Amino acid sequence: MGIRRSGRGAGRPSERLRQPQPLLRRRIASGRGATDQPNVTGDGDVPLTARFWLTVVLTGVGAGLFGIVLMLLLGAVARLAFGPGAVEDFQGAVERASWPGRVIPLLVAAVVAGVGWFLLRRYVSGRSDADDAVWTGDGRLGFRRSAGTSVLSVTVVGLGASLGREAAPKLMGAVCGSVLAGRAGLTTPQRRLLVACGAGAGLACVYNVPLGGALFTAEVLIGAVRLPVMLPALACSAVATLTAWIGLPSGPVYADLPDFAFSASALVWAVPAGVLTGLVAVVFVRLIAWASHRVPRGRGMLVAPLAAFAVLAALGLAFPQLYGNGQDIAEQAFAGIGALWLFAALFALKPLVTVLCLGSGASGGLFTPTLACGAALGACLGGLWSLLWPGTPVGAYAMIGAAAMIGAGMQAPLAGLALVLELTHTGFGLMVPMMVATLLATAMSRWVDGYSIYSARLPERAAAGRASGGQQQVDEPPGPLR
């Protein structure tokens, strides 16, 4: 095929050539090609073949089924540790427990984490980091090690560890993509995209956020919001979420929240709050990086969780909200229930206990702890702002702060906004202040540092090479999939 022109009589050739060619070859009256629209580009080195689409659907089904199993396990562990109402009201169950009833589950979690991860990391080979597999690897993940990591992760979270629950379903969704790509004989770029789609689908199905999961795939894992990426990401997240409805709730995680309206006060507040949130995100990410690269080795892995979880148990006697992934902190902030000093204390303590858990060698997610940190910060700063400019509910400021913190922490403003809206099914009246705060927070954190809660945890290159069977690590991770 010869070079197409970008218009009638134009001498400049089009920079974008559509591959594969569309079914309709006849051009419209302008004479321009379809690919003069920037997002309608070719598939590049990831051809969206019929075989690839089949694996996308199967990956979504697998991610949804694994999401159900892992969340049922999480619920069973939480009920065993804190009583029958722990799934519906985790904080309430912790508050109702006696002090031994609060401490013992965390000490059990420390033993499970220490012994479990010591044995798993010593005797089971294979890569079990979905982000690393997409960014610096060939997309291959070890099923046995990933499954063991996921079971341990949801177990310690159910017992009260200050980590997110999404790490396990995200990893197993990615594993589904990795295994199916191998069975289908897909190319390495196709496998990497499929693994990313599976990871986003795992996040989507357990939080019931299909759009947020798809944007997480494209914006965080792939780094390109383009049709050849968004189409399979949307399909995989939608299939996984629909599959998960078989056994998981189909409503929002944060239900029955007020429908917050736009206010000039919130819009003005979003400017300084966004800048400050971006700086806070930098500190939080740096703490995560520090802890992630100082995980004890050898027999120290058996003792470190005991020390870290003992600190969490002691603080949890005064602040039961610190137990678990932080969902109760965010819910309390969105509802505007609590004193300003309490939100300030939770904002300071939640990141510290989360970093302690990570530094002990425990594996878990950071999405909800980051969301909770942003919500507590927003509620605290918003409550103080209301003393100067009253009229806007504290919950509105908490929602703006949560979106800004997630956007800055993930370095993904679109995903951050979509996730908060889907998690709450409200907040559309706050869209402009949320966008302003998220924009400024993400830009500030990118300007100051640029790491995210995911890239900060990537293993050292030498260690990653050993985990993947000696695969050579390159100086720079590959760019976005084309």
Coordinates of C-alpha atoms in Angstrom, one line a residue:
M1 CA 0.0 0.0 0.0
G2 CA 1.3 3.4 -0.9
I3 CA 1.6 6.3 1.5
R4 CA -1.7 7.9 2.3
R5 CA -2.1 11.6 2.2
S6 CA -3.6 13.5 5.2
G7 CA -6.0 15.4 2.9
R8 CA -6.9 16.3 -0.7
G9 CA -3.9 18.0 -2.2
A10 CA -1.9 17.9 1.0
G11 CA 1.8 17.2 0.6
R12 CA 2.3 15.9 4.1
P13 CA 1.9 12.2 4.6
S14 CA -0.1 10.9 7.6
E15 CA 2.0 9.8 10.5
R16 CA -0.4 7.0 11.4
L17 CA -1.0 4.0 9.2
R18 CA -3.8 1.8 10.2
Q19 CA -2.9 -1.9 10.8
P20 CA -4.9 -4.0 10.3
Q21 CA -6.8 -2.2 7.6
P22 CA -10.5 -1.5 8.2
L23 CA -13.2 -3.4 6.4
L24 CA -14.5 -0.2 4.7
R25 CA -11.7 0.9 2.4
R26 CA -13.5 3.8 0.8
R27 CA -12.5 7.1 2.4
I28 CA -15.0 9.8 3.4
A29 CA -15.3 13.0 1.5
S30 CA -12.4 14.7 3.2
G31 CA -10.1 12.1 1.8
R32 CA -8.5 11.6 5.2
G33 CA -7.7 8.3 6.7
A34 CA -9.4 7.1 9.9
T35 CA -6.1 7.2 11.8
D36 CA -5.9 11.0 11.5
Q37 CA -8.0 10.7 14.7
P38 CA -5.1 10.1 17.2
N39 CA -6.6 7.3 19.2
V40 CA -7.7 5.2 16.2
T41 CA -4.2 3.8 15.6
G42 CA -3.0 0.4 14.6
D43 CA -2.6 -2.5 17.0
G44 CA 1.2 -2.3 16.8
D45 CA 3.0 -5.3 18.2
V46 CA -0.1 -6.4 20.1
P47 CA -2.5 -7.6 17.4
L48 CA -6.0 -7.9 18.7
T49 CA -6.7 -11.3 17.0
A50 CA -9.7 -13.6 17.6
R51 CA -7.5 -15.8 19.8
F52 CA -6.4 -12.8 21.9
W53 CA -10.0 -11.7 22.4
L54 CA -10.9 -15.2 23.6
T55 CA -8.2 -15.1 26.2
V56 CA -9.3 -11.7 27.3
V57 CA -12.8 -13.1 28.0
L58 CA -11.5 -16.2 29.7
T59 CA -9.1 -14.0 31.8
G60 CA -12.0 -11.9 32.9
V61 CA -14.0 -15.0 34.0
G62 CA -10.9 -16.4 35.8
A63 CA -10.3 -13.1 37.6
G64 CA -13.9 -12.9 38.7
L65 CA -13.9 -16.5 40.0
F66 CA -10.7 -16.0 41.9
G67 CA -12.1 -12.8 43.3
I68 CA -15.1 -14.6 44.7
V69 CA -12.9 -17.3 46.3
L70 CA -10.4 -14.9 47.8
M71 CA -13.1 -12.6 49.2
L72 CA -15.0 -15.6 50.7
L73 CA -11.7 -16.7 52.4
L74 CA -11.2 -13.1 53.6
G75 CA -14.7 -13.1 55.1
A76 CA -14.3 -16.5 56.7
V77 CA -11.0 -15.5 58.4
A78 CA -12.5 -12.1 59.6
R79 CA -15.5 -13.9 61.1
L80 CA -13.4 -16.5 62.8
A81 CA -11.1 -13.7 64.3
F82 CA -13.6 -11.1 65.3
G83 CA -17.1 -12.6 65.2
P84 CA -20.0 -13.1 62.9
G85 CA -20.6 -9.4 62.0
A86 CA -17.0 -8.7 60.9
V87 CA -17.7 -8.8 57.2
E88 CA -20.6 -6.3 57.4
D89 CA -19.0 -4.0 60.1
F90 CA -15.3 -4.8 60.5
Q91 CA -14.6 -1.8 62.8
G92 CA -17.6 -2.5 64.9
A93 CA -16.5 -6.1 65.4
V94 CA -13.1 -5.0 66.4
E95 CA -14.5 -2.4 68.8
R96 CA -16.8 -5.0 70.4
A97 CA -13.9 -7.4 71.0
S98 CA -12.0 -7.5 74.3
W99 CA -8.4 -6.4 74.4
P100 CA -7.2 -10.0 74.1
G101 CA -9.7 -10.5 71.2
R102 CA -8.0 -7.6 69.4
V103 CA -4.4 -8.6 70.1
I104 CA -4.5 -12.4 69.6
P105 CA -5.7 -12.3 65.9
L106 CA -2.8 -9.9 65.0
L107 CA -0.3 -12.1 66.8
V108 CA -1.7 -15.1 64.9
A109 CA -1.4 -13.1 61.7
A110 CA 2.3 -12.4 62.5
V111 CA 3.0 -16.1 62.9
V112 CA 1.1 -17.0 59.7
A113 CA 2.9 -14.2 57.8
G114 CA 6.3 -14.9 59.1
V115 CA 6.3 -18.7 58.7
G116 CA 4.2 -18.7 55.5
W117 CA 6.3 -16.2 53.5
F118 CA 9.5 -17.6 54.8
L119 CA 8.7 -21.0 53.5
L120 CA 7.1 -19.7 50.3
R121 CA 10.0 -17.4 49.3
R122 CA 12.6 -20.0 50.2
Y123 CA 11.1 -23.1 48.6
V124 CA 8.7 -22.0 45.8
S125 CA 10.2 -20.3 42.8
G126 CA 8.6 -18.1 40.2
R127 CA 7.6 -14.4 39.8
S128 CA 4.7 -13.2 41.9
D129 CA 4.7 -9.5 41.2
A130 CA 2.2 -8.5 38.5
D131 CA 3.5 -5.0 38.2
D132 CA 7.1 -6.2 37.7
A133 CA 5.9 -8.8 35.2
V134 CA 4.3 -6.2 33.0
W135 CA 6.9 -3.4 33.4
T136 CA 10.2 -5.1 33.4
G137 CA 9.5 -8.8 32.6
D138 CA 8.0 -10.9 29.9
G139 CA 4.6 -11.2 31.6
R140 CA 5.2 -14.6 33.1
L141 CA 4.1 -15.3 36.6
G142 CA 4.5 -18.4 38.7
F143 CA 1.1 -20.0 39.6
R144 CA 2.0 -21.8 42.8
R145 CA 4.0 -18.9 44.3
S146 CA 1.3 -16.4 43.3
A147 CA -1.5 -18.5 44.7
G148 CA 0.4 -19.0 48.0
T149 CA 1.1 -15.3 48.2
S150 CA -2.6 -14.4 47.6
V151 CA -3.9 -16.9 50.2
L152 CA -1.4 -15.5 52.8
S153 CA -2.3 -11.9 51.9
V154 CA -6.0 -12.2 52.4
T155 CA -5.5 -14.3 55.5
V156 CA -3.4 -11.6 57.3
V157 CA -5.7 -8.8 56.1
G158 CA -8.7 -10.8 57.5
L159 CA -6.9 -11.0 60.8
G160 CA -6.4 -7.3 60.9
A161 CA -3.2 -6.4 59.1
S162 CA -3.1 -2.8 57.8
L163 CA -2.9 -3.7 54.2
G164 CA -5.3 -3.7 51.2
R165 CA -7.3 -6.7 50.1
E166 CA -7.0 -6.0 46.4
A167 CA -3.4 -7.3 46.0
A168 CA -4.5 -11.0 46.0
P169 CA -7.3 -10.8 43.4
K170 CA -5.2 -8.4 41.3
L171 CA -2.3 -10.9 41.3
M172 CA -4.5 -13.9 40.5
G173 CA -6.2 -12.1 37.7
A174 CA -2.8 -11.4 36.3
V175 CA -1.9 -15.0 36.7
C176 CA -5.0 -16.0 34.7
G177 CA -3.7 -13.8 31.9
S178 CA -0.2 -15.2 32.1
V179 CA -1.3 -18.9 32.1
L180 CA -3.9 -18.4 29.3
A181 CA -1.4 -16.5 27.2
G182 CA 1.0 -19.4 27.4
R183 CA -1.7 -21.9 26.5
A184 CA -2.8 -19.8 23.6
G185 CA 0.7 -19.3 22.3
L186 CA 0.5 -15.5 22.4
T187 CA 3.4 -13.2 21.8
T188 CA 5.3 -11.6 24.7
P189 CA 3.6 -8.1 24.1
Q190 CA 0.2 -9.8 23.9
R191 CA 1.0 -11.6 27.2
R192 CA 2.0 -8.4 28.9
L193 CA -1.2 -6.7 27.9
L194 CA -3.3 -9.7 28.9
V195 CA -1.6 -9.8 32.3
A196 CA -2.3 -6.1 32.8
C197 CA -5.9 -6.6 31.8
G198 CA -6.2 -9.5 34.3
A199 CA -4.7 -7.4 37.1
G200 CA -7.1 -4.5 36.5
A201 CA -10.0 -7.0 36.3
G202 CA -9.0 -8.5 39.7
L203 CA -9.1 -5.0 41.2
A204 CA -12.4 -4.2 39.4
C205 CA -14.3 -7.3 40.5
V206 CA -13.7 -7.2 44.2
Y207 CA -14.5 -3.5 44.5
N208 CA -17.2 -3.5 41.8
V209 CA -15.4 -0.8 39.8
P210 CA -15.3 -2.0 36.2
L211 CA -14.4 1.4 34.7
G212 CA -11.8 2.1 37.4
G213 CA -10.3 -1.3 36.8
A214 CA -10.0 -0.7 33.1
L215 CA -8.5 2.7 33.6
F216 CA -6.1 1.2 36.1
T217 CA -5.0 -1.3 33.5
A218 CA -4.4 1.4 30.8
E219 CA -3.2 4.4 32.9
V220 CA -1.1 2.6 35.6
L221 CA 0.0 -0.7 34.2
I222 CA 0.3 0.1 30.4
G223 CA 0.7 3.8 30.4
A224 CA -1.4 4.5 27.3
V225 CA -5.1 5.3 27.1
R226 CA -5.6 4.2 23.5
L227 CA -8.2 2.1 21.8
P228 CA -5.9 -1.0 21.3
V229 CA -5.4 -0.9 25.1
M230 CA -8.7 0.4 26.4
L231 CA -10.9 -2.1 24.4
P232 CA -9.5 -5.3 26.0
A233 CA -9.1 -3.6 29.3
L234 CA -12.8 -2.6 29.3
A235 CA -13.8 -6.1 28.2
C236 CA -11.8 -7.9 30.8
S237 CA -12.9 -5.7 33.7
A238 CA -16.6 -5.9 32.6
V239 CA -16.5 -9.7 32.3
A240 CA -14.7 -10.1 35.7
T241 CA -17.1 -7.8 37.5
L242 CA -20.1 -9.5 36.0
T243 CA -18.7 -12.9 36.9
A244 CA -18.0 -11.8 40.5
W245 CA -21.6 -10.8 41.0
I246 CA -22.4 -14.5 41.3
G247 CA -20.9 -14.4 44.8
L248 CA -20.0 -10.8 45.7
P249 CA -22.3 -7.7 46.2
S250 CA -23.1 -5.6 43.2
G251 CA -23.6 -2.3 45.0
P252 CA -21.1 0.4 45.9
V253 CA -18.5 -0.3 48.6
Y254 CA -19.4 3.0 50.3
A255 CA -23.2 3.0 50.2
D256 CA -25.9 5.5 51.4
L257 CA -23.6 8.5 51.3
P258 CA -25.1 12.0 50.8
D259 CA -25.2 13.4 47.3
F260 CA -22.8 16.2 47.8
A261 CA -23.4 19.4 45.8
F262 CA -20.9 21.8 44.2
S263 CA -19.8 24.7 46.4
A264 CA -17.4 27.6 45.8
S265 CA -15.8 26.9 49.2
A266 CA -14.9 23.4 48.1
L267 CA -13.5 24.7 44.8
V268 CA -11.3 27.3 46.4
W269 CA -10.1 24.8 49.1
A270 CA -9.2 22.2 46.4
V271 CA -6.3 24.4 45.2
P272 CA -4.1 24.4 48.4
A273 CA -5.4 21.0 49.4
G274 CA -4.3 19.5 46.1
V275 CA -0.8 20.9 46.4
L276 CA -0.5 19.7 50.0
T277 CA -1.9 16.3 49.1
G278 CA 0.7 15.9 46.4
L279 CA 3.5 16.6 48.8
V280 CA 2.0 14.1 51.4
A281 CA 1.8 11.5 48.6
V282 CA 5.5 11.9 47.9
V283 CA 6.3 11.3 51.6
F284 CA 4.0 8.3 51.7
V285 CA 5.5 6.7 48.6
R286 CA 9.0 7.3 49.8
L287 CA 8.1 5.5 53.1
I288 CA 6.7 2.6 51.1
A289 CA 9.9 2.4 49.1
W290 CA 12.1 2.5 52.2
A291 CA 10.1 -0.3 53.8
S292 CA 9.8 -2.4 50.7
H293 CA 13.5 -2.5 50.2
R294 CA 14.4 -3.2 53.8
V295 CA 12.4 -6.4 54.2
P296 CA 14.2 -8.8 56.5
R297 CA 16.0 -11.7 55.0
G298 CA 16.5 -15.3 56.2
R299 CA 15.2 -16.1 59.7
G300 CA 14.6 -12.4 60.3
M301 CA 11.4 -12.9 58.3
L302 CA 10.0 -15.1 61.1
V303 CA 10.4 -12.3 63.8
A304 CA 9.7 -9.1 61.9
P305 CA 6.0 -9.6 61.5
L306 CA 5.6 -10.3 65.2
A307 CA 7.2 -6.9 66.1
A308 CA 5.3 -4.9 63.4
F309 CA 1.9 -6.5 64.2
A310 CA 2.5 -6.0 68.0
V311 CA 2.8 -2.3 67.4
L312 CA -0.4 -2.3 65.3
A313 CA -2.2 -4.2 68.1
A314 CA -1.0 -1.7 70.7
L315 CA -2.2 1.3 68.7
G316 CA -5.4 -0.6 67.7
L317 CA -6.4 -0.7 71.4
A318 CA -7.0 3.1 71.2
F319 CA -7.7 3.3 67.5
P320 CA -9.6 0.2 66.2
Q321 CA -9.9 2.0 62.8
L322 CA -6.3 1.1 62.1
Y323 CA -7.2 -2.6 61.8
G324 CA -7.7 -3.9 58.3
N325 CA -7.4 -2.1 54.9
G326 CA -8.8 1.3 56.0
Q327 CA -12.2 1.0 54.5
D328 CA -13.8 2.0 57.8
I329 CA -11.6 5.2 58.0
A330 CA -12.7 6.3 54.6
E331 CA -16.4 5.5 55.3
Q332 CA -16.3 7.5 58.5
A333 CA -14.7 10.4 56.7
F334 CA -17.1 10.3 53.8
A335 CA -20.0 10.3 56.3
G336 CA -18.4 13.2 58.2
I337 CA -18.6 11.2 61.5
G338 CA -15.8 12.0 63.9
A339 CA -13.8 14.8 65.5
L340 CA -11.1 16.6 63.6
W341 CA -8.5 15.4 66.1
L342 CA -9.5 11.8 65.3
F343 CA -9.1 12.3 61.6
A344 CA -5.7 14.0 62.2
A345 CA -4.6 11.0 64.3
L346 CA -5.8 8.5 61.7
F347 CA -4.1 10.4 58.9
A348 CA -0.8 10.3 60.8
L349 CA -1.0 6.7 62.1
K350 CA -2.6 4.7 59.1
P351 CA 0.4 5.3 56.8
L352 CA 2.9 4.4 59.6
V353 CA 1.2 1.1 60.5
T354 CA 0.8 0.2 56.8
V355 CA 4.5 0.8 56.2
L356 CA 5.3 -1.3 59.3
C357 CA 3.3 -4.2 57.9
L358 CA 5.0 -3.9 54.5
G359 CA 8.4 -3.6 56.1
S360 CA 7.9 -6.8 58.0
G361 CA 7.7 -8.8 54.8
A362 CA 3.9 -9.1 54.6
S363 CA 2.3 -8.9 51.2
G364 CA -0.8 -6.8 50.6
G365 CA -2.4 -4.0 48.7
L366 CA -2.0 -0.2 49.1
F367 CA -5.1 1.1 47.3
T368 CA -7.5 1.3 50.2
P369 CA -4.9 2.4 52.8
T370 CA -4.0 5.3 50.4
L371 CA -7.7 6.1 49.9
A372 CA -8.2 6.1 53.6
C373 CA -5.2 8.4 54.2
G374 CA -6.5 10.9 51.6
A375 CA -10.0 10.8 53.1
A376 CA -8.8 11.4 56.6
L377 CA -6.5 14.2 55.4
G378 CA -9.4 15.8 53.5
A379 CA -11.8 15.5 56.4
C380 CA -9.2 17.1 58.8
L381 CA -8.2 20.0 56.5
G382 CA -11.8 20.5 55.3
G383 CA -13.1 20.7 58.9
L384 CA -10.6 23.4 59.6
W385 CA -11.5 25.2 56.4
S386 CA -15.2 25.1 57.4
L387 CA -14.3 27.2 60.5
L388 CA -13.3 30.0 58.0
W389 CA -15.9 29.3 55.3
P390 CA -18.8 27.2 56.6
G391 CA -21.5 25.5 54.6
T392 CA -19.8 22.5 52.9
P393 CA -20.0 19.1 54.7
V394 CA -16.8 17.5 55.9
G395 CA -17.6 14.4 53.9
A396 CA -17.3 16.4 50.6
Y397 CA -13.8 17.5 51.5
A398 CA -13.0 13.8 52.4
M399 CA -14.1 12.7 49.0
I400 CA -12.0 15.3 47.3
G401 CA -9.0 14.4 49.4
A402 CA -9.4 10.7 48.6
A403 CA -9.5 11.3 44.9
A404 CA -6.4 13.6 45.0
M405 CA -4.4 11.1 47.2
I406 CA -5.3 8.1 45.0
G407 CA -4.5 10.1 41.8
A408 CA -1.1 11.3 43.2
G409 CA -0.2 8.0 44.8
M410 CA -0.9 5.9 41.7
Q411 CA 0.2 8.7 39.3
A412 CA -3.1 8.1 37.6
P413 CA -5.6 11.0 37.9
L414 CA -8.2 9.5 35.6
A415 CA -8.2 6.2 37.4
G416 CA -8.3 8.0 40.8
L417 CA -11.3 10.0 39.9
A418 CA -13.2 7.1 38.3
L419 CA -12.5 4.8 41.3
V420 CA -13.8 7.2 43.9
L421 CA -17.0 7.9 41.9
E422 CA -17.6 4.1 41.4
L423 CA -16.8 3.2 45.0
T424 CA -19.4 5.8 46.3
H425 CA -21.9 6.1 43.4
T426 CA -22.0 9.8 44.4
G427 CA -19.9 12.9 44.2
F428 CA -20.7 14.0 40.7
G429 CA -21.6 17.4 42.0
L430 CA -18.0 17.7 43.3
M431 CA -16.5 16.7 40.0
V432 CA -14.8 20.1 39.3
P433 CA -13.2 20.5 42.7
M434 CA -12.2 16.8 42.6
M435 CA -10.6 17.3 39.2
V436 CA -8.7 20.4 40.4
A437 CA -7.4 18.8 43.5
T438 CA -6.4 15.6 41.7
L439 CA -4.7 17.5 38.9
L440 CA -2.7 19.6 41.3
A441 CA -1.8 16.7 43.6
T442 CA -0.7 14.4 40.8
A443 CA 1.2 17.2 39.1
M444 CA 2.9 18.2 42.4
S445 CA 4.0 14.6 43.2
R446 CA 5.2 14.1 39.7
W447 CA 7.2 17.3 39.7
V448 CA 8.8 16.5 43.1
D449 CA 9.4 12.8 42.7
G450 CA 7.3 10.8 40.3
Y451 CA 7.3 7.4 41.9
S452 CA 3.9 5.7 42.6
I453 CA 2.8 3.3 45.3
Y454 CA 3.4 0.5 42.8
S455 CA 6.7 1.5 41.2
A456 CA 8.2 2.2 44.6
R457 CA 7.7 -1.5 45.5
L458 CA 9.4 -3.0 42.4
P459 CA 12.1 -5.5 43.5
E460 CA 15.8 -4.8 42.9
R461 CA 16.8 -5.9 39.4
A462 CA 19.2 -8.6 40.6
A463 CA 16.6 -10.1 42.9
A464 CA 14.0 -9.8 40.2
G465 CA 16.3 -11.7 37.8
R466 CA 16.7 -14.5 40.3
A467 CA 12.9 -14.7 40.9
S468 CA 12.2 -15.0 37.2
G469 CA 14.7 -17.8 36.6
G470 CA 17.7 -15.7 35.8
Q471 CA 16.1 -13.5 33.2
Q472 CA 18.3 -10.5 32.3
Q473 CA 17.1 -7.2 33.6
V474 CA 17.4 -4.2 31.3
D475 CA 18.5 -0.8 32.4
E476 CA 15.1 0.8 31.7
P477 CA 11.7 -0.8 31.7
P478 CA 10.0 -1.1 28.3
G479 CA 7.8 1.7 27.3
P480 CA 4.0 1.6 26.9
L481 CA 2.6 -1.2 24.8
R482 CA 2.0 0.0 21.2

